XYZ file of C-alpha atoms in Angstrom:
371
model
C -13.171 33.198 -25.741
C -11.766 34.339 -22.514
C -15.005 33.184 -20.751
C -14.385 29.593 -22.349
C -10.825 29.871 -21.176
C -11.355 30.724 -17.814
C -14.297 27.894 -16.970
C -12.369 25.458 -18.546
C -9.337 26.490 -16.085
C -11.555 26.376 -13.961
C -12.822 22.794 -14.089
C -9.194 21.628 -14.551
C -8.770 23.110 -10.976
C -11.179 21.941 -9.422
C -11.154 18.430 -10.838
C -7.134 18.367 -9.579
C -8.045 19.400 -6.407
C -10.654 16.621 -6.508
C -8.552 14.111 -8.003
C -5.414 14.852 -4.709
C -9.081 14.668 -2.375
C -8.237 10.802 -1.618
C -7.693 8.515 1.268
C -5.330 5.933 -0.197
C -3.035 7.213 -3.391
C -2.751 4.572 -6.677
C 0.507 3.253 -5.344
C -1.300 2.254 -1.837
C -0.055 4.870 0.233
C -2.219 6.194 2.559
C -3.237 10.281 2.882
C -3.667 10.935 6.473
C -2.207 12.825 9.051
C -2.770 12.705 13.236
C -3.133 16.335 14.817
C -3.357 17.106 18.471
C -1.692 13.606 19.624
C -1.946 13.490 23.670
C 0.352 10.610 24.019
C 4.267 11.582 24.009
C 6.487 10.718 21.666
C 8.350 8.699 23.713
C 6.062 5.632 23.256
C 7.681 5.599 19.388
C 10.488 4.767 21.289
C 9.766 2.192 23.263
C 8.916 0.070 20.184
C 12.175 1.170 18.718
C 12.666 -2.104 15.947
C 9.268 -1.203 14.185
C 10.128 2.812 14.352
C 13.522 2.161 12.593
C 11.686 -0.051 10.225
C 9.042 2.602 9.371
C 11.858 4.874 8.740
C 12.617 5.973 5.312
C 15.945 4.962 4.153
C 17.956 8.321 3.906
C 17.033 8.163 7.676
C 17.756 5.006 8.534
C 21.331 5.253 6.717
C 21.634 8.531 8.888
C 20.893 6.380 11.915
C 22.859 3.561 10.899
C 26.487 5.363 9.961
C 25.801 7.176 13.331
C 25.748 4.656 15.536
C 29.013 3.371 14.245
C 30.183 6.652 14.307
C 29.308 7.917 17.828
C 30.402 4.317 19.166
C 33.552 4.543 17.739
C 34.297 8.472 18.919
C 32.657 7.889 21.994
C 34.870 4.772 22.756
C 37.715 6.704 21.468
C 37.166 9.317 24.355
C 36.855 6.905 27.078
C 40.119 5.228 25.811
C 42.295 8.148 25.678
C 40.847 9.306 29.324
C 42.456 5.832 30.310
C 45.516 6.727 28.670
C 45.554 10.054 29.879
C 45.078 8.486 34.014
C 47.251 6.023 33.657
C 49.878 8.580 31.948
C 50.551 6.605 29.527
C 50.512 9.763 26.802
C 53.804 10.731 25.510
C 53.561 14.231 27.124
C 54.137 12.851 30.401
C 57.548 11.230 29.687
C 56.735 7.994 30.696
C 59.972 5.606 31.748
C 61.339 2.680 29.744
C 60.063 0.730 32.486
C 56.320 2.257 31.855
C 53.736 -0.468 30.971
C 50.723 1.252 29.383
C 47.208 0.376 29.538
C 47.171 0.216 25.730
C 50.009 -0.273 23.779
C 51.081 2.379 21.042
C 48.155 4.901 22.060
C 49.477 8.692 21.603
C 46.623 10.965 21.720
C 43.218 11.256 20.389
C 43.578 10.085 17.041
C 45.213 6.798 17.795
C 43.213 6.205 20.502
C 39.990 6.573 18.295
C 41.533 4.012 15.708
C 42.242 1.661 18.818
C 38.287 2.083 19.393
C 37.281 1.344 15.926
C 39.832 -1.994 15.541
C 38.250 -2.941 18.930
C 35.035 -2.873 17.877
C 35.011 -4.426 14.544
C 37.356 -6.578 15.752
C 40.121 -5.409 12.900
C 43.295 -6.682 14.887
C 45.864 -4.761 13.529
C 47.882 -6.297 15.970
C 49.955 -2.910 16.658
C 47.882 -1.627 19.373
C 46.701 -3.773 22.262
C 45.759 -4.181 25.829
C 48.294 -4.916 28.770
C 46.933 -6.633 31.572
C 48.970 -3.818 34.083
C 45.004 -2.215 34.203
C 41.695 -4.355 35.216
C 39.834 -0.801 33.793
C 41.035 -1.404 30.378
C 40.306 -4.624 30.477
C 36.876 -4.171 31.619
C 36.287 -1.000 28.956
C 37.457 -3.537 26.398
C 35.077 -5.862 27.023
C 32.255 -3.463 27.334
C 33.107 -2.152 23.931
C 33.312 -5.519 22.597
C 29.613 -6.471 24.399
C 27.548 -3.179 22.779
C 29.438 -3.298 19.440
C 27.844 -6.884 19.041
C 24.561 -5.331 19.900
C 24.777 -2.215 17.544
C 26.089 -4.049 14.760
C 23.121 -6.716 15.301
C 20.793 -4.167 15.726
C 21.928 -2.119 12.714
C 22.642 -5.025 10.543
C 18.992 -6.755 11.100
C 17.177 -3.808 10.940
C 18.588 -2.673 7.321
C 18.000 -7.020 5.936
C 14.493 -6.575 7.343
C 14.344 -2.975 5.833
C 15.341 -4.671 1.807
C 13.239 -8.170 2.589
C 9.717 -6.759 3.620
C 7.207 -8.020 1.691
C 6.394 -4.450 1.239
C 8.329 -4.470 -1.285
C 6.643 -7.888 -3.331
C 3.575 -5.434 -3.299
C 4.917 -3.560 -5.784
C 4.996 -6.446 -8.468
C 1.077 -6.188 -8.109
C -0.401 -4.132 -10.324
C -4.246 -2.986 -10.333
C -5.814 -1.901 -13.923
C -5.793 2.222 -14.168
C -9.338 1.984 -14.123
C -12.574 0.427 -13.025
C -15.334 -0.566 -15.620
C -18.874 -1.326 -15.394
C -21.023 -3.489 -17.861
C -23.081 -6.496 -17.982
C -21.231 -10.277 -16.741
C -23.398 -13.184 -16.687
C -26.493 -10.997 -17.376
C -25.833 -9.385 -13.874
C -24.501 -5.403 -13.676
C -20.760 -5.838 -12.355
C -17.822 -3.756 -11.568
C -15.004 -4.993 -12.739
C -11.101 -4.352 -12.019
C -7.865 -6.319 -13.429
C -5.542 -7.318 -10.798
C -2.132 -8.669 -12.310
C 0.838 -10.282 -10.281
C 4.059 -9.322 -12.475
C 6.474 -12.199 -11.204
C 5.842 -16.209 -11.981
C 5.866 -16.922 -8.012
C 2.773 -17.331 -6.606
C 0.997 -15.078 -3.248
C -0.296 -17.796 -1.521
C -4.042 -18.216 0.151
C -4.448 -14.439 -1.918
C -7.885 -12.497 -0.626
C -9.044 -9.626 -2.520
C -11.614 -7.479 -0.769
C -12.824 -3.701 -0.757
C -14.179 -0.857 1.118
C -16.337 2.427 -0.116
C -15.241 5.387 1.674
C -18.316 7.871 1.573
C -19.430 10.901 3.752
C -22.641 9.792 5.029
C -25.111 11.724 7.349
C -27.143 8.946 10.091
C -30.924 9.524 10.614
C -29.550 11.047 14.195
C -27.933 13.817 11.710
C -24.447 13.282 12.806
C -22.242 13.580 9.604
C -19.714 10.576 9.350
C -16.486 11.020 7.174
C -14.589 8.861 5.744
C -18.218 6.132 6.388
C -17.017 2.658 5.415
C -19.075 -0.202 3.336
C -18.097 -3.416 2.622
C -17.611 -4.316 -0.789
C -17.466 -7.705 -1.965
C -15.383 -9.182 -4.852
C -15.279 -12.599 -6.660
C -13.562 -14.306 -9.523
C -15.192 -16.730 -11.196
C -13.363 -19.430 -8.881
C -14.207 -17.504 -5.772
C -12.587 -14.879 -4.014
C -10.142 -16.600 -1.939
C -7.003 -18.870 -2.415
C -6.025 -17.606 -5.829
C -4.576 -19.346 -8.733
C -2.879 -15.715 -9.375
C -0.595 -16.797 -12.041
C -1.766 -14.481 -14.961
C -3.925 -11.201 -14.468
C -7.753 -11.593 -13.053
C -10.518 -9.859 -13.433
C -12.491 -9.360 -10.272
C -15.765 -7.967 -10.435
C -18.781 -7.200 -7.566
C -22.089 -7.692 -8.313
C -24.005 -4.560 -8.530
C -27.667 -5.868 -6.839
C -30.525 -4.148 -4.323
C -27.666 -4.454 -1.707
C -24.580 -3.069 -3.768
C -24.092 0.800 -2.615
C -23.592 1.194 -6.371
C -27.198 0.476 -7.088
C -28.925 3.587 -7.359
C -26.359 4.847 -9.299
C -26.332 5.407 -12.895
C -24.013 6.342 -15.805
C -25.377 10.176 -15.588
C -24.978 10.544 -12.201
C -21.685 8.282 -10.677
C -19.218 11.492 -11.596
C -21.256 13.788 -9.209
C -20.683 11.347 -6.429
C -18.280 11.716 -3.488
C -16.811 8.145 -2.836
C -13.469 7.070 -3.174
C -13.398 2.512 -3.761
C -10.207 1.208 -1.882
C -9.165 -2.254 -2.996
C -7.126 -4.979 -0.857
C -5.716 -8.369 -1.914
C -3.752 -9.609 1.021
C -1.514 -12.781 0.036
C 1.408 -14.758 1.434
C 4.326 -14.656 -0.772
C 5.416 -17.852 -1.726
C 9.096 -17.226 -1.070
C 9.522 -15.839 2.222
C 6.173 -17.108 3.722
C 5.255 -13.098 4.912
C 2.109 -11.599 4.514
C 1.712 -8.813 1.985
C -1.121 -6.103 1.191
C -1.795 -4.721 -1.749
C -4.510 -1.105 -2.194
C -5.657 0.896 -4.407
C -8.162 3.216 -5.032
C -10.693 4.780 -7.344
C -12.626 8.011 -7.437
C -15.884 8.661 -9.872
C -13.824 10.031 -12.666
C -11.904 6.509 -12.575
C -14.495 4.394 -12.982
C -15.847 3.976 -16.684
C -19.623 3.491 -17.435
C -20.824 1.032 -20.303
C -16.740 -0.250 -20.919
C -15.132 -3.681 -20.574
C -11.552 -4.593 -20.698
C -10.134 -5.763 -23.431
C -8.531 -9.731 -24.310
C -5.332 -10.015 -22.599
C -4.727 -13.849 -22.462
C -3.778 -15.589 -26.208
C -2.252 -18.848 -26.763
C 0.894 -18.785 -29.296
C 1.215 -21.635 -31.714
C 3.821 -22.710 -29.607
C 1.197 -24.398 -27.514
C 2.343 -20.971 -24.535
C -0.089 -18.895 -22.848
C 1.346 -15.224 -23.621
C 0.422 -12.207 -21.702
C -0.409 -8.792 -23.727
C 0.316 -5.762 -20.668
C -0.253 -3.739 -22.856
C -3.793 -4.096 -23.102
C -4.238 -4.492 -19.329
C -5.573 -1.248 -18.650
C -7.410 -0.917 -22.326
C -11.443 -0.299 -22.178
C -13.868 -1.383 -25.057
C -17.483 0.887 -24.908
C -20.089 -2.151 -24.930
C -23.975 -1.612 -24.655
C -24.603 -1.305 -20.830
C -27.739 -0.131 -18.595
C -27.479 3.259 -17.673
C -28.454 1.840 -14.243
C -28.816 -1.024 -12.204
C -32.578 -0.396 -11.134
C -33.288 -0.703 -14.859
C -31.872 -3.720 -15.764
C -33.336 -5.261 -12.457
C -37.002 -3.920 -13.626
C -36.361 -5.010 -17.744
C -35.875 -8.870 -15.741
C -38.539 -8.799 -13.689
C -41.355 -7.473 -16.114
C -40.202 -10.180 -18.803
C -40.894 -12.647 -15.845
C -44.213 -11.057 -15.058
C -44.865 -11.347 -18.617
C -44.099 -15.446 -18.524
C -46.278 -15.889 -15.488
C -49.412 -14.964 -17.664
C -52.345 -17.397 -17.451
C -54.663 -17.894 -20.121
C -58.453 -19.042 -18.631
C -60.213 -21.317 -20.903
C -63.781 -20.577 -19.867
C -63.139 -16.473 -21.308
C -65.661 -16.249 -24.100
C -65.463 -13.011 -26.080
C -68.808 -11.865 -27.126
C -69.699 -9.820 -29.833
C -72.431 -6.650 -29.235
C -74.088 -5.612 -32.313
C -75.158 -1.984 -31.888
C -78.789 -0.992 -32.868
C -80.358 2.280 -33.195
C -83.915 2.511 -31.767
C -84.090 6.617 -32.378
C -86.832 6.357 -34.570
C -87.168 10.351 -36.711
């Protein structure tokens, strides 16, 4: 018993560990990291709009309330250091006859509020600037010059942060698994693609790529060794009429990596199938990509999907998600190379030739042993 225990923890082990073993995760995120870097850091900054926009958002809202922030303090500072010249601070007793730089400014705190009314343009109207100093004047309009770029900056970067079309990707949703059976009398693998909103992804594209450890003929072992994998619909596999779920399938022929593969043997493989439908969304006019992935254990010998499509009495076509990922066992090859050899010795068999001039003759057998 403890022996049964202990394999079976086992397996579960290793089959997590195999399972976390891949490239891009079901959600489309990719699993990689870059190690020993030679370039600096500093060319992230250069292409600052597309680093802030990579950010995750409890950064960028770090980012964003600090800008205001520092601009505001930092404003503050050089405000109250104008004050402060120009004594206009009440600790140096200034006359009646004293014109300030800034009116009503009294130490740090006021002069910080000055910075922040100046900057969102607020306009209290209790504080203001006296034309007695040409450096106020010029700080003012410095202030008001880089708070209209922050704010810009800030602003745009968190409305292009909420409208990427990132985020449309998410409302496309790829079947749990992937099945293989017979379509059209041809081996297939299939996958259901789904878009979950009524607008459309324009000029859609669905494509994929087998990622496989392969060793060249050279014996230099390639990681991570990608293969082209085609996928149609029945209409083709571009421009899309992707307004209720599809099932895309590849053809598994002499040229299909999936070929000399068979139901026994497709779990002790090492390949991991990414999956891509690039679109336009119909709204915005931005280009979206949508991946996913399956391992062996994912993809489901001798199964179809089940119906999902039914027509109410209504005369409306209703959608059933809740048999989108559903399977069905159906009677399937156990391999591609057999179903391939089954066709081609039935068409062997109807290229037979029957020749006329064939006479079967019949031998009678005589015994000349004589006792």
């Amino acid at each position: 018993m403890f022996n049964y225990l202990r394999k079976r923890f086992t397996s579960h082990i290793r089959e997590r560990s195999r399972r976390r073993a891949r490239l891009v995760s079901k959600d489309g995120r990719c699993n990689i990291e870059f190690g020993n870097v030679e370039q600096s850091r500093f060319v992230f900054l250069i292409d600052i709009w597309t680093t802030i926009l990579d950010l995750r958002w409890r950064y960028k809202m770090t980012i964003f309330i600090s800008a205001f922030l520092g601009s505001w303090f930092l404003f503050g500072l050089l405000w109250y250091v104008v004050a402060y010249v120009h004594k206009d601070l009440p600790e140096f007793n200034p006359s009646i006859n004293h014109t300030p730089c800034v009116e009503n400014i009294n130490g740090l705190t006021s002069a910080f509020l000055f910075s922040l009314e100046t900057q969102v343009t607020i306009g209290y109207g209790f504080r203001c600037v006296t034309e007695q100093c040409a450096t106020a004047i010029f700080l003012l309009i410095f202030q008001s010059i880089l708070g209209v770029i922050i704010n810009s900056f800030m602003c745009g970067a968190i409305l292009a942060k909420i409208s990427r079309s990132k985020n449309r990707a998410k409302t496309i949703t790829f079947s749990k698994n992937a099945v293989i059976s017979k379509r059209g009398g041809k081996l297939c693998l299939l996958i259901r693609v789904a878009n979950l909103r009524k607008s459309l992804l324009i000029g859609s594209h669905i494509y994929g790529k087998l990622l496989k450890t392969t060793i060249t003929p050279e014996g230099e072992t390639i990681i991570l060794d990608q293969v082209n994998i085609e996928f149609v619909v029945d209409a083709g596999n571009e421009n899309l009429f992707f307004i209720s779920p599809l099932t895309i399938y590849h053809i598994i022929d002499k040229n299909s990596p999936f070929f000399h593969m068979a139901a026994e043997t497709i779990l002790q493989q090492d390949f991991e199938l990414v999956v891509f439908l690039d679109g336009t969304v119909e709204a915005t006019s931005a280009t979206c990509q949508v991946r996913t992935s399956y391992i062996p254990e994912e993809v489901l010998w001798g199964y179809r999907f089940a119906p999902i499509v039914s027509k109410t009495k209504e005369g409306k076509y209703r959608v059933d998600f809740q048999n989108f990922s559903k399977t069905v066992a159906v009677e399937t090859p156990h391999c591609a190379f057999c179903l391939y050899n089954e066709k081609e010795a039935k068409a062997k068999e109807k290229k037979g030739y029957d020749n006329p001039g064939f006479v079967l003759s019949e031998v009678s057998e005589t015994s000349d042993t004589k006792m």
